[in-house]
Amino acid sequence: MAARTRWFLFFAALLALLPVLPVPEFWITQLNYIGLYATVSLGLVLLTGVAGLTSFGQAAFVGVGAYTAAFLSVNYAISPWLTVFIGLAITVVVALILAAVTLRMSGHYLPLATIAWALSLYYTMSNMDWLGKYDGILGVPAMTLFGMSLASGRSYFYVIWVVALLAAVGVVHLLDSRTGRAIRALKGGVTMAEAMGISTYRYKVLVFVLAAMLASISGWLFAHFQRTVNPSPFALGKGIEYLFMAVLGGVGNVWGAFTGAALVKIVEEQLQDWLPRLLGSSGNYETIVFGVVLVIVLKYAPEGLWPHLEKLFDRFLPSRQRVCDWADAAPLPERSKPAAGELLLDVDKVRKQFGGLVAVNDVSFQIRTGDIVGLIGPNGAGKSTTFNLVSGVLSKTSGQVRFRGEDVSALSSREIARRGMSRTFQHVKMLPDMTVLENVALGGYLRSTSGTAKAMLRLDRAEERQLFREAERQLVRIGMQDQMHELAGNLALGPARMMEIARALCTDPALLLLDEPAAGLRHKEKQALATVLRQLKGEGMSLLLVEHDMDFVMNLTDRIVVMEFGTKLIEGTPAEVQASPVVRAAYLGTEH
Ligand code: ADP
Ligand code: MG
């Protein structure tokens, strides 16, 4: 058993003992609140910490869960074990509507929409007769389980904490999975993720809905804990407080949600006690203190408090290095390989205009299976733009791209990736907080299928082993197996570029597109890169190599397309290109 699991079980056992020990009622109640809050802020860890999306509306989702439970159990005597699902269903519908309206738009619309949602739900709860207006709904029954009443705080403690810890374990499992890697790519890796075939929109919707569901479950628990609901705990201010808990505890970490919830609850209680005594009058002064604390935390510990706590435990915890137990895992499925010499890529008069600037002017070229084609030209010639037109990142002004006989001109980069074209980026795009192995495993996304539920329940392990086996295989292929457990962010430029190639290979591509792989590399790194590319050619891989360094492509390519000012100058063998006076003029004219 992993040491982290042992620590978790130790703390869980400790918690389980508390209600039977002579712990004062006050602390049991505090812990109950902490469990309820942590469940909500767990959702924010996913949404804000991991995916980089902000919501001020979590309290409103708590309200949906709480009001649904209260309304149905008071008016229709429906069992809480049923109302939780009804509450979740309503929550999912609301979350999906909000997500559909805002998530396709850029950054700031989601936070704004969640504020609007929080305000409108608050006014609905406060003004509807059937929801009891400001008085809310009274007389919510206590939960029962197998005929046993859970009316006391001590017994309900177990319900709250079982839910909170299961949710936490689910989220931990989720983050360490195929789905989790896709979610972790949402913050800062969208273009890369799309190029690996991941629908980032779909995963944004997913995390938003998951976070809302956690809030709703907390609300359901809350209704049967307080035995009454009224609008005030679900107002916008509380939504901000949940966000504050997540940020304070450490928004990027599951256990940060618990740290934040505990701190806010305990400190809030003490402040409500002490501040009026100190200041001689009552008021919500604790809000001001929390505001100041938040500013200090954001300045001095922007990662929140959990990472610092974790450091204290560090010597008891082993490194996060994976146990490599996938040697016997089945290989991932492979796509049918194009026949040698088959016309693979047919770029036909593609054109791109940026306003008045013709960046790519009716450029045509072809790649057959097994070819290494170089696309060269001085800076600003239009190479990257051509590359982006081929790979679907940019839309064409006119022209056509056919890949394996299919017109892919109108397809997105994700759809093109699905068809077997994989790429690297001129400026390395990776997830620095993930290991090299995990980054490469992202490339295997389309060759695997496990989803959210499977990941949370840890039923995805066989496929995970397949994915890691493939990722390791690709790292071995390019000679990087020694670095597979390093954090990608610690890699130098050369290895980082190699890692991108391994990630692209992990997609099982029929055609590999490399955008300036040698730029910025030292001589030795360039040689290593050339060796790998030659080896790939030897294995039958087809490559389009965009380069500005003419020497690098000379010894490597079968054919070279030369561009200048958006236009194709000539196309020929390296020898022909080298001998061409036009090419020499183009390069002399700009830099050499
Ligand atoms: P290369 O990769 O060969 O150095 P690019 O394809 O990046 O050249 O750029 C070709 C031309 O198109 C340049 O003049 C560049 O300034 C222009 N360009 C590239 N991207 C854009 C853009 N998004 N908007 C406007 N102009 C652009
Ligand atoms: Mg470029």
Coordinates of C-alpha atoms and ligand atoms in Angstrom, one line a residue:
M1 CA 0.0 0.0 0.0
A2 CA 1.3 3.4 -0.9
A3 CA 2.4 5.6 2.0
R4 CA -0.1 8.3 0.9
T5 CA -2.9 5.8 1.1
R6 CA -1.7 4.8 4.6
W7 CA -1.7 8.4 5.8
F8 CA -5.2 8.8 4.4
L9 CA -6.5 5.8 6.2
F10 CA -4.9 6.9 9.4
F11 CA -6.6 10.3 9.3
A12 CA -9.9 8.7 8.3
A13 CA -9.7 6.3 11.2
L14 CA -8.8 9.2 13.5
L15 CA -11.9 11.1 12.3
A16 CA -14.1 8.0 12.8
L17 CA -13.0 7.8 16.4
L18 CA -13.8 11.5 17.3
P19 CA -17.6 11.2 17.8
V20 CA -17.2 8.3 20.2
L21 CA -14.5 10.0 22.2
P22 CA -15.5 12.7 24.7
V23 CA -14.9 15.5 22.2
P24 CA -17.1 18.5 23.0
E25 CA -20.3 18.9 20.9
F26 CA -18.9 22.3 19.8
W27 CA -16.0 20.7 17.9
I28 CA -18.2 18.0 16.4
T29 CA -20.4 20.7 15.0
Q30 CA -17.4 22.6 13.7
L31 CA -16.1 19.5 12.0
N32 CA -19.5 18.9 10.5
Y33 CA -19.4 22.3 8.9
I34 CA -15.8 21.8 7.8
G35 CA -16.9 18.6 6.0
L36 CA -19.8 20.4 4.3
Y37 CA -17.6 23.4 3.2
A38 CA -14.7 21.2 2.1
T39 CA -17.1 19.3 -0.3
V40 CA -18.0 22.5 -2.0
S41 CA -14.5 23.8 -2.1
L42 CA -13.3 20.5 -3.5
G43 CA -15.3 21.4 -6.6
L44 CA -13.5 24.7 -6.8
V45 CA -10.2 23.0 -6.6
L46 CA -11.2 21.1 -9.7
L47 CA -12.8 24.1 -11.4
T48 CA -10.5 27.0 -10.4
G49 CA -7.3 25.4 -9.3
V50 CA -6.9 22.7 -11.9
A51 CA -9.0 24.0 -14.8
G52 CA -8.5 27.7 -14.3
L53 CA -12.2 28.6 -14.4
T54 CA -13.7 30.8 -11.7
S55 CA -17.2 30.5 -10.2
F56 CA -18.8 32.8 -7.6
G57 CA -22.0 30.8 -7.9
Q58 CA -21.1 27.6 -5.9
A59 CA -23.2 28.7 -2.9
A60 CA -26.2 28.9 -5.3
F61 CA -25.6 25.3 -6.3
V62 CA -25.5 24.4 -2.6
G63 CA -28.8 26.2 -2.4
V64 CA -30.3 24.1 -5.2
G65 CA -29.4 20.9 -3.4
A66 CA -30.6 22.2 0.0
Y67 CA -33.9 23.6 -1.2
T68 CA -34.7 20.5 -3.3
A69 CA -34.1 18.3 -0.3
A70 CA -36.0 20.5 2.1
F71 CA -38.9 21.2 -0.2
L72 CA -39.4 17.5 -1.3
S73 CA -39.0 16.0 2.2
V74 CA -41.2 18.6 4.0
N75 CA -44.0 18.7 1.4
Y76 CA -44.0 15.3 -0.1
A77 CA -42.1 13.2 2.5
I78 CA -39.7 12.0 -0.1
S79 CA -36.7 10.1 1.3
P80 CA -33.4 12.1 1.4
W81 CA -31.8 9.1 -0.3
L82 CA -34.0 10.0 -3.4
T83 CA -34.0 13.8 -3.1
V84 CA -30.2 13.9 -3.5
F85 CA -30.5 12.6 -7.0
I86 CA -33.4 14.9 -7.9
G87 CA -31.2 17.8 -6.6
L88 CA -28.3 16.6 -8.6
A89 CA -30.5 16.4 -11.8
I90 CA -31.7 19.9 -11.4
T91 CA -28.1 21.1 -10.7
V92 CA -26.8 19.4 -13.8
V93 CA -29.4 21.0 -15.9
V94 CA -28.7 24.5 -14.5
A95 CA -24.9 24.0 -14.8
L96 CA -25.2 22.8 -18.4
I97 CA -27.3 25.8 -19.4
L98 CA -24.8 28.2 -17.8
A99 CA -21.9 26.3 -19.4
A100 CA -23.5 26.3 -22.8
V101 CA -24.1 30.0 -22.6
T102 CA -20.7 31.1 -21.4
L103 CA -18.0 28.5 -21.8
R104 CA -17.5 29.0 -25.6
M105 CA -16.8 32.6 -24.9
S106 CA -13.5 33.9 -23.6
G107 CA -12.4 34.0 -19.9
H108 CA -14.5 36.5 -18.1
Y109 CA -18.0 35.5 -19.1
L110 CA -18.1 32.5 -16.7
P111 CA -17.4 34.4 -13.5
L112 CA -19.9 37.1 -14.6
A113 CA -22.5 34.4 -15.4
T114 CA -22.1 32.7 -12.1
I115 CA -22.6 36.0 -10.3
A116 CA -25.8 36.6 -12.2
W117 CA -26.9 33.1 -11.4
A118 CA -26.1 33.5 -7.7
L119 CA -28.0 36.8 -7.5
S120 CA -31.0 35.5 -9.4
L121 CA -31.3 32.3 -7.4
Y122 CA -31.0 34.3 -4.2
Y123 CA -33.9 36.5 -5.2
T124 CA -36.0 33.5 -6.3
M125 CA -35.5 31.8 -3.0
S126 CA -36.2 35.1 -1.1
N127 CA -39.4 36.0 -3.0
M128 CA -41.2 32.8 -3.8
D129 CA -44.1 31.9 -1.5
W130 CA -43.7 28.2 -2.1
L131 CA -40.0 28.4 -0.9
G132 CA -41.0 30.3 2.2
K133 CA -39.4 33.6 1.2
Y134 CA -36.8 34.9 3.7
D135 CA -38.0 32.4 6.4
G136 CA -37.3 29.5 4.2
I137 CA -38.5 26.0 4.8
L138 CA -38.7 24.8 8.4
G139 CA -39.0 21.4 9.9
V140 CA -36.8 19.4 7.6
P141 CA -36.7 15.9 8.9
A142 CA -33.5 14.2 10.1
M143 CA -32.0 11.5 7.9
T144 CA -32.5 7.9 8.8
L145 CA -30.4 5.0 7.6
F146 CA -31.8 1.5 7.9
G147 CA -34.3 2.7 10.5
M148 CA -31.5 4.4 12.5
S149 CA -32.0 8.1 13.2
L150 CA -29.1 10.4 12.2
A151 CA -30.6 13.4 14.1
S152 CA -27.6 13.9 16.4
G153 CA -24.6 15.8 15.3
R154 CA -22.4 12.9 16.3
S155 CA -24.1 10.4 14.1
Y156 CA -24.6 12.8 11.2
F157 CA -20.9 13.4 11.4
Y158 CA -20.3 10.1 9.7
V159 CA -22.6 10.8 6.8
I160 CA -21.0 14.2 6.2
W161 CA -17.4 12.9 6.4
V162 CA -18.0 9.7 4.4
V163 CA -19.4 11.9 1.6
A164 CA -16.6 14.4 1.9
L165 CA -13.8 11.9 1.9
L166 CA -15.3 9.8 -0.9
A167 CA -15.6 12.9 -2.9
A168 CA -12.0 13.7 -2.2
V169 CA -10.8 10.3 -3.1
G170 CA -12.9 10.4 -6.3
V171 CA -11.3 13.7 -7.3
V172 CA -7.8 12.5 -6.5
H173 CA -8.4 9.4 -8.7
L174 CA -9.9 11.6 -11.4
L175 CA -6.9 13.9 -11.6
D176 CA -4.6 10.9 -12.0
S177 CA -6.3 9.6 -15.1
R178 CA -6.8 10.1 -18.8
T179 CA -9.7 12.5 -18.1
G180 CA -7.7 14.2 -15.4
R181 CA -4.8 14.9 -17.7
A182 CA -7.2 16.4 -20.2
I183 CA -8.7 18.6 -17.3
R184 CA -5.2 19.6 -16.2
A185 CA -4.5 20.8 -19.8
L186 CA -7.4 23.3 -19.6
K187 CA -5.3 25.8 -17.7
G188 CA -2.6 26.9 -20.2
G189 CA -2.5 24.0 -22.6
V190 CA -5.6 24.4 -24.7
T191 CA -4.0 24.6 -28.1
M192 CA -1.8 21.6 -27.3
A193 CA -4.7 19.6 -25.9
E194 CA -6.7 20.3 -29.1
A195 CA -3.8 19.2 -31.2
M196 CA -3.8 15.9 -29.2
G197 CA -7.5 15.4 -30.1
I198 CA -9.0 16.6 -26.8
S199 CA -12.2 18.7 -26.9
T200 CA -11.3 21.3 -24.3
Y201 CA -14.8 22.7 -24.4
R202 CA -16.2 19.3 -23.4
Y203 CA -13.9 19.1 -20.4
K204 CA -14.6 22.7 -19.3
V205 CA -18.3 21.8 -19.3
L206 CA -17.4 18.6 -17.4
V207 CA -15.5 20.3 -14.6
F208 CA -18.1 23.0 -14.2
V209 CA -20.9 20.4 -13.9
L210 CA -18.8 18.2 -11.5
A211 CA -18.1 21.2 -9.2
A212 CA -21.8 22.1 -9.2
M213 CA -22.7 18.6 -8.3
L214 CA -20.3 18.6 -5.3
A215 CA -21.9 21.8 -4.2
S216 CA -25.4 20.4 -4.6
I217 CA -24.5 17.3 -2.5
S218 CA -23.2 19.5 0.2
G219 CA -26.5 21.4 0.1
W220 CA -28.5 18.2 0.5
L221 CA -26.4 17.3 3.5
F222 CA -26.7 20.8 4.9
A223 CA -30.5 20.8 4.7
H224 CA -30.7 17.7 6.9
F225 CA -28.0 19.0 9.2
Q226 CA -29.5 22.4 10.0
R227 CA -33.1 20.9 9.6
T228 CA -34.1 24.2 8.1
V229 CA -33.1 26.2 5.0
N230 CA -33.4 29.9 4.3
P231 CA -31.7 32.0 1.5
S232 CA -28.9 33.6 3.4
P233 CA -26.3 30.7 3.4
F234 CA -26.7 30.5 -0.4
A235 CA -26.1 34.2 -1.2
L236 CA -23.3 35.6 -3.4
G237 CA -21.2 36.5 -0.3
K238 CA -21.1 32.8 0.6
G239 CA -20.1 31.9 -2.9
I240 CA -17.1 34.3 -2.5
E241 CA -16.3 32.7 0.8
Y242 CA -16.1 29.2 -0.8
L243 CA -13.7 30.6 -3.4
F244 CA -11.7 32.1 -0.5
M245 CA -11.5 28.7 1.2
A246 CA -10.2 27.1 -1.9
V247 CA -7.6 29.8 -2.6
L248 CA -6.5 29.9 1.1
G249 CA -6.1 26.2 1.4
G250 CA -4.4 25.7 -1.9
V251 CA -6.6 25.8 -4.9
G252 CA -4.5 23.3 -6.9
N253 CA -4.7 20.5 -4.4
V254 CA -7.5 18.3 -3.2
W255 CA -6.4 18.5 0.5
G256 CA -6.1 22.2 0.2
A257 CA -9.9 22.2 0.1
F258 CA -10.0 20.7 3.5
T259 CA -7.3 22.9 4.9
G260 CA -9.1 26.0 3.6
A261 CA -12.5 24.9 4.9
A262 CA -11.1 24.1 8.3
L263 CA -9.2 27.4 8.6
V264 CA -12.0 29.6 7.5
K265 CA -14.6 27.9 9.7
I266 CA -12.4 27.9 12.8
V267 CA -11.0 31.4 12.4
E268 CA -14.4 32.8 11.5
E269 CA -15.9 31.5 14.7
Q270 CA -13.1 32.9 16.8
L271 CA -13.2 36.3 15.0
Q272 CA -17.0 36.6 15.4
D273 CA -16.3 36.1 19.1
W274 CA -13.3 38.3 19.6
L275 CA -13.7 41.2 17.1
P276 CA -16.8 42.7 18.7
R277 CA -15.2 42.5 22.1
L278 CA -12.0 44.2 20.8
L279 CA -13.9 46.8 18.7
G280 CA -16.7 47.3 21.2
S281 CA -19.5 46.9 18.6
S282 CA -20.8 44.1 16.5
G283 CA -20.7 43.8 12.7
N284 CA -19.4 41.5 10.0
Y285 CA -15.8 42.6 10.8
E286 CA -14.5 39.1 10.1
T287 CA -15.1 39.7 6.4
I288 CA -12.6 42.6 6.5
V289 CA -10.0 40.4 8.2
F290 CA -10.5 37.6 5.6
G291 CA -10.1 40.2 2.9
V292 CA -6.7 41.2 4.3
V293 CA -5.7 37.6 4.9
L294 CA -6.5 36.8 1.3
V295 CA -4.4 39.6 -0.1
I296 CA -1.5 38.4 2.1
V297 CA -1.9 34.8 1.1
L298 CA -2.1 35.7 -2.6
K299 CA 1.1 37.7 -2.2
Y300 CA 3.2 35.4 -0.1
A301 CA 1.8 31.9 -0.7
P302 CA -0.1 32.1 -4.0
E303 CA -0.3 28.3 -4.0
G304 CA -2.2 28.4 -0.8
L305 CA -1.3 26.9 2.5
W306 CA -1.5 23.2 1.7
P307 CA 1.8 22.9 -0.2
H308 CA 3.5 24.3 2.9
L309 CA 1.8 21.9 5.2
E310 CA 2.7 19.1 2.8
K311 CA 6.3 20.1 3.1
L312 CA 6.1 19.4 6.8
F313 CA 5.0 15.8 6.0
D314 CA 7.4 15.5 3.2
R315 CA 10.0 13.3 4.9
F316 CA 7.3 10.8 5.7
L317 CA 6.1 10.6 2.2
P318 CA 7.9 8.9 -0.6
S319 CA 8.3 10.6 -3.9
R320 CA 5.4 10.5 -6.3
Q321 CA 7.4 8.4 -8.7
R322 CA 5.1 5.9 -10.4
V323 CA 5.4 2.2 -10.0
C324 CA 6.2 1.1 -13.5
D325 CA 4.1 -2.0 -13.6
W326 CA 3.0 -1.9 -17.2
A327 CA 5.6 -4.0 -18.9
D328 CA 3.0 -6.7 -19.6
A329 CA 0.1 -4.3 -20.5
A330 CA -1.5 -4.9 -23.9
P331 CA -0.5 -2.4 -26.6
L332 CA -2.8 0.4 -27.5
P333 CA -4.8 0.1 -30.7
E334 CA -3.0 1.3 -33.8
R335 CA -4.4 2.9 -36.9
S336 CA -4.0 1.3 -40.4
K337 CA -0.7 2.5 -41.9
P338 CA -0.7 4.2 -45.2
A339 CA 1.0 2.2 -48.0
A340 CA 4.6 3.2 -48.9
G341 CA 4.6 5.8 -51.6
E342 CA 0.9 6.6 -51.2
L343 CA -0.1 10.3 -51.6
L344 CA -0.4 11.3 -47.9
L345 CA -0.8 15.0 -47.9
D346 CA -1.9 17.1 -50.8
V347 CA -1.7 20.8 -50.2
D348 CA -3.5 22.6 -53.1
K349 CA -3.1 26.3 -53.5
V350 CA -3.7 27.2 -49.9
R351 CA -3.9 30.9 -49.2
K352 CA -4.1 32.9 -46.0
Q353 CA -4.7 36.6 -45.7
F354 CA -4.4 38.6 -42.5
G355 CA -6.2 41.7 -43.6
G356 CA -4.2 43.1 -46.5
L357 CA -1.2 40.9 -45.8
V358 CA -1.0 37.7 -47.9
A359 CA 0.9 35.5 -45.4
V360 CA 0.5 32.4 -47.6
N361 CA 0.0 32.9 -51.3
D362 CA -1.5 29.9 -53.1
V363 CA 1.1 27.4 -51.9
S364 CA 1.0 23.8 -53.2
F365 CA 3.1 20.8 -52.3
Q366 CA 2.6 17.1 -51.7
I367 CA 4.0 14.5 -49.3
R368 CA 4.1 10.8 -50.0
T369 CA 4.4 8.1 -47.3
G370 CA 8.0 7.8 -46.1
D371 CA 9.0 11.2 -47.3
I372 CA 10.8 13.8 -45.2
V373 CA 9.9 17.1 -46.7
G374 CA 11.4 20.3 -45.5
L375 CA 9.6 23.6 -45.6
I376 CA 12.2 26.4 -45.4
G377 CA 12.4 30.1 -45.8
P378 CA 13.6 33.2 -44.0
N379 CA 11.8 34.5 -41.0
G380 CA 8.3 35.8 -41.9
A381 CA 8.2 33.7 -45.1
G382 CA 4.9 32.2 -44.0
K383 CA 6.1 28.7 -42.9
S384 CA 4.3 28.6 -39.6
T385 CA 1.2 30.0 -41.2
T386 CA 1.3 27.2 -43.8
F387 CA 1.9 24.7 -41.1
N388 CA -1.1 26.0 -39.2
L389 CA -3.3 25.9 -42.3
V390 CA -2.3 22.3 -42.9
S391 CA -2.8 21.2 -39.3
G392 CA -6.2 23.0 -38.9
V393 CA -5.1 25.6 -36.3
L394 CA -5.9 28.5 -38.7
S395 CA -8.7 28.6 -41.3
K396 CA -7.8 29.0 -44.9
T397 CA -8.8 32.0 -47.0
S398 CA -8.9 29.6 -50.0
G399 CA -7.4 26.4 -51.2
Q400 CA -7.7 22.8 -50.2
V401 CA -5.8 20.3 -48.0
R402 CA -6.3 16.6 -48.6
F403 CA -5.0 14.1 -46.1
R404 CA -5.1 10.4 -47.0
G405 CA -7.5 11.2 -49.8
E406 CA -9.9 13.1 -47.6
D407 CA -10.6 16.8 -47.9
V408 CA -9.7 18.1 -44.4
S409 CA -9.8 21.8 -45.4
A410 CA -12.7 22.7 -43.1
L411 CA -11.8 20.5 -40.1
S412 CA -10.6 21.7 -36.8
S413 CA -7.1 20.8 -35.5
R414 CA -8.8 18.2 -33.2
E415 CA -10.5 16.5 -36.1
I416 CA -7.3 16.5 -38.1
A417 CA -5.4 15.0 -35.2
R418 CA -8.0 12.2 -35.1
R419 CA -7.2 11.4 -38.7
G420 CA -3.5 10.8 -38.0
M421 CA -1.7 14.1 -38.4
S422 CA 0.3 15.0 -35.3
R423 CA 2.4 18.0 -34.6
T424 CA 4.9 19.8 -32.4
F425 CA 5.0 23.5 -31.7
Q426 CA 7.6 26.1 -32.5
H427 CA 7.3 27.3 -28.9
V428 CA 7.2 24.1 -26.8
K429 CA 3.8 23.6 -25.4
M430 CA 3.5 21.2 -22.4
L431 CA 2.1 21.0 -18.9
P432 CA 5.1 21.9 -16.7
D433 CA 3.6 20.4 -13.5
M434 CA 3.2 17.0 -15.0
T435 CA 5.9 14.4 -15.4
V436 CA 7.4 13.8 -18.8
L437 CA 5.7 10.5 -18.9
E438 CA 2.3 12.0 -18.2
N439 CA 2.8 14.7 -20.8
V440 CA 3.6 12.0 -23.4
A441 CA 0.6 10.0 -22.3
L442 CA -1.6 12.9 -23.3
G443 CA -0.7 12.0 -26.8
G444 CA -2.4 8.6 -26.4
Y445 CA -5.7 10.3 -25.5
L446 CA -7.5 9.4 -28.8
R447 CA -6.3 5.8 -28.5
S448 CA -8.0 5.2 -25.2
T449 CA -11.5 5.6 -23.9
S450 CA -11.9 5.7 -20.1
G451 CA -14.1 8.4 -18.9
T452 CA -14.9 10.3 -15.7
A453 CA -16.9 7.7 -13.7
K454 CA -14.4 4.9 -14.5
A455 CA -11.5 7.1 -13.4
M456 CA -13.2 8.1 -10.1
L457 CA -13.9 4.5 -9.3
R458 CA -10.4 3.5 -10.3
L459 CA -11.7 1.1 -13.0
D460 CA -9.4 2.6 -15.6
R461 CA -6.2 1.1 -14.4
A462 CA -5.7 -1.5 -17.1
E463 CA -6.0 1.2 -19.7
E464 CA -3.8 3.5 -17.8
R465 CA -1.1 0.9 -17.8
Q466 CA -1.5 0.6 -21.5
L467 CA -1.2 4.3 -21.9
F468 CA 1.9 4.5 -19.8
R469 CA 3.4 1.5 -21.5
E470 CA 3.0 3.3 -24.8
A471 CA 4.3 6.6 -23.5
E472 CA 7.4 4.9 -22.1
R473 CA 7.9 3.1 -25.4
Q474 CA 7.9 6.4 -27.3
L475 CA 10.3 7.9 -24.8
V476 CA 12.6 4.9 -25.2
R477 CA 12.3 5.3 -29.0
I478 CA 13.7 8.8 -28.8
G479 CA 16.2 8.0 -26.1
M480 CA 14.6 9.9 -23.2
Q481 CA 13.6 7.0 -20.8
D482 CA 16.0 8.3 -18.1
Q483 CA 14.0 11.5 -17.7
M484 CA 10.5 10.1 -17.8
H485 CA 9.7 10.8 -14.1
E486 CA 11.0 14.3 -14.2
L487 CA 8.7 17.2 -14.1
A488 CA 8.4 18.5 -17.7
G489 CA 8.9 22.0 -16.5
N490 CA 12.4 21.2 -15.4
L491 CA 13.5 20.1 -18.8
A492 CA 16.0 22.1 -20.9
L493 CA 14.9 23.2 -24.4
G494 CA 16.4 20.2 -26.2
P495 CA 14.8 17.5 -24.1
A496 CA 11.5 19.4 -24.1
R497 CA 11.5 19.4 -27.9
M498 CA 12.2 15.7 -27.8
M499 CA 9.4 15.2 -25.4
E500 CA 7.0 16.9 -27.8
I501 CA 8.1 14.5 -30.5
A502 CA 7.4 11.6 -28.2
R503 CA 4.0 13.0 -27.4
A504 CA 3.2 13.4 -31.1
L505 CA 4.4 9.8 -31.7
C506 CA 2.2 8.6 -29.0
T507 CA -0.8 9.6 -31.1
D508 CA 0.3 6.9 -33.6
P509 CA 0.5 9.4 -36.4
A510 CA 0.5 8.7 -40.1
L511 CA 2.2 12.1 -40.7
L512 CA 4.3 14.0 -38.2
L513 CA 4.6 17.8 -38.5
L514 CA 7.5 19.5 -36.8
D515 CA 7.6 23.3 -36.5
E516 CA 11.2 24.5 -36.2
P517 CA 12.4 21.6 -34.0
A518 CA 16.0 22.7 -34.2
A519 CA 15.5 26.4 -33.3
G520 CA 17.4 27.4 -30.2
L521 CA 19.1 24.0 -29.8
R522 CA 22.8 23.6 -29.1
H523 CA 25.0 21.8 -31.6
K524 CA 24.9 18.5 -29.7
E525 CA 21.1 18.7 -29.3
K526 CA 20.7 19.4 -33.0
Q527 CA 22.7 16.3 -33.8
A528 CA 20.7 14.2 -31.4
L529 CA 17.5 15.5 -33.0
A530 CA 18.8 14.7 -36.5
T531 CA 19.6 11.2 -35.4
V532 CA 16.1 10.7 -34.0
L533 CA 14.5 12.1 -37.2
R534 CA 16.6 9.8 -39.4
Q535 CA 15.7 6.8 -37.2
L536 CA 12.0 7.7 -37.6
K537 CA 12.4 7.9 -41.4
G538 CA 14.1 4.5 -41.3
E539 CA 11.0 3.2 -39.5
G540 CA 8.8 4.5 -42.3
M541 CA 7.5 7.6 -40.7
S542 CA 6.5 10.6 -42.9
L543 CA 7.6 14.0 -41.8
L544 CA 7.0 17.6 -42.7
L545 CA 9.8 19.6 -41.2
V546 CA 9.4 23.4 -41.0
E547 CA 12.8 24.9 -40.5
H548 CA 14.6 28.2 -41.0
D549 CA 18.0 26.7 -40.5
M550 CA 18.9 25.5 -44.0
D551 CA 21.9 23.5 -43.0
F552 CA 19.9 21.4 -40.6
V553 CA 17.4 20.2 -43.3
M554 CA 20.0 19.7 -46.0
N555 CA 21.3 16.3 -44.8
L556 CA 18.0 15.1 -43.6
T557 CA 15.2 15.7 -46.1
D558 CA 14.2 14.1 -49.4
R559 CA 12.7 17.2 -50.8
I560 CA 12.6 20.8 -49.8
V561 CA 10.0 23.5 -50.4
V562 CA 11.3 27.0 -50.2
M563 CA 9.1 29.9 -49.3
E564 CA 9.7 33.6 -49.4
F565 CA 7.1 36.4 -48.7
G566 CA 4.3 33.9 -48.5
T567 CA 5.1 32.4 -52.0
K568 CA 6.6 29.1 -52.9
L569 CA 10.0 29.9 -54.6
I570 CA 11.0 26.5 -55.7
E571 CA 10.8 22.8 -54.7
G572 CA 13.5 20.3 -55.2
T573 CA 16.0 17.9 -53.7
P574 CA 18.4 19.4 -51.2
A575 CA 21.1 19.5 -53.8
E576 CA 18.9 21.4 -56.3
V577 CA 17.8 23.8 -53.6
Q578 CA 21.4 24.4 -52.5
A579 CA 22.5 25.1 -56.0
S580 CA 19.6 27.5 -56.7
P581 CA 20.6 31.1 -57.1
V582 CA 17.1 32.3 -56.1
V583 CA 17.2 30.5 -52.8
R584 CA 20.7 31.9 -52.1
A585 CA 19.4 35.4 -52.9
A586 CA 16.4 34.9 -50.6
Y587 CA 18.6 33.8 -47.7
L588 CA 21.4 36.3 -48.4
G589 CA 18.8 39.1 -48.7
T590 CA 17.6 38.6 -45.1
E591 CA 20.1 37.2 -42.7
H592 CA 23.2 35.4 -43.9
Ligands
ADP1 P1 7.6 32.1 -40.6 O1 7.0 31.0 -39.7 O2 8.0 31.7 -41.9 O3 8.6 32.9 -39.9 P2 4.9 33.2 -40.3 O4 4.1 32.2 -41.0 O5 5.0 33.2 -38.8 O6 6.4 33.2 -40.9 O7 4.5 34.7 -40.7 C1 4.3 35.0 -42.1 C2 3.7 36.5 -42.1 O8 2.4 36.5 -41.6 C3 4.6 37.4 -41.3 O9 4.6 38.6 -42.0 C4 3.7 37.6 -40.1 O10 4.0 38.9 -39.5 C5 2.3 37.4 -40.6 N1 1.5 36.8 -39.6 C6 1.6 35.6 -39.0 N2 0.6 35.4 -38.1 C7 -0.2 36.5 -38.2 C8 -1.4 36.9 -37.5 N3 -2.0 36.0 -36.6 N4 -1.9 38.1 -37.8 C9 -1.3 38.9 -38.7 N5 -0.2 38.6 -39.3 C10 0.3 37.4 -39.1
MG2 MG 7.6 30.3 -37.7

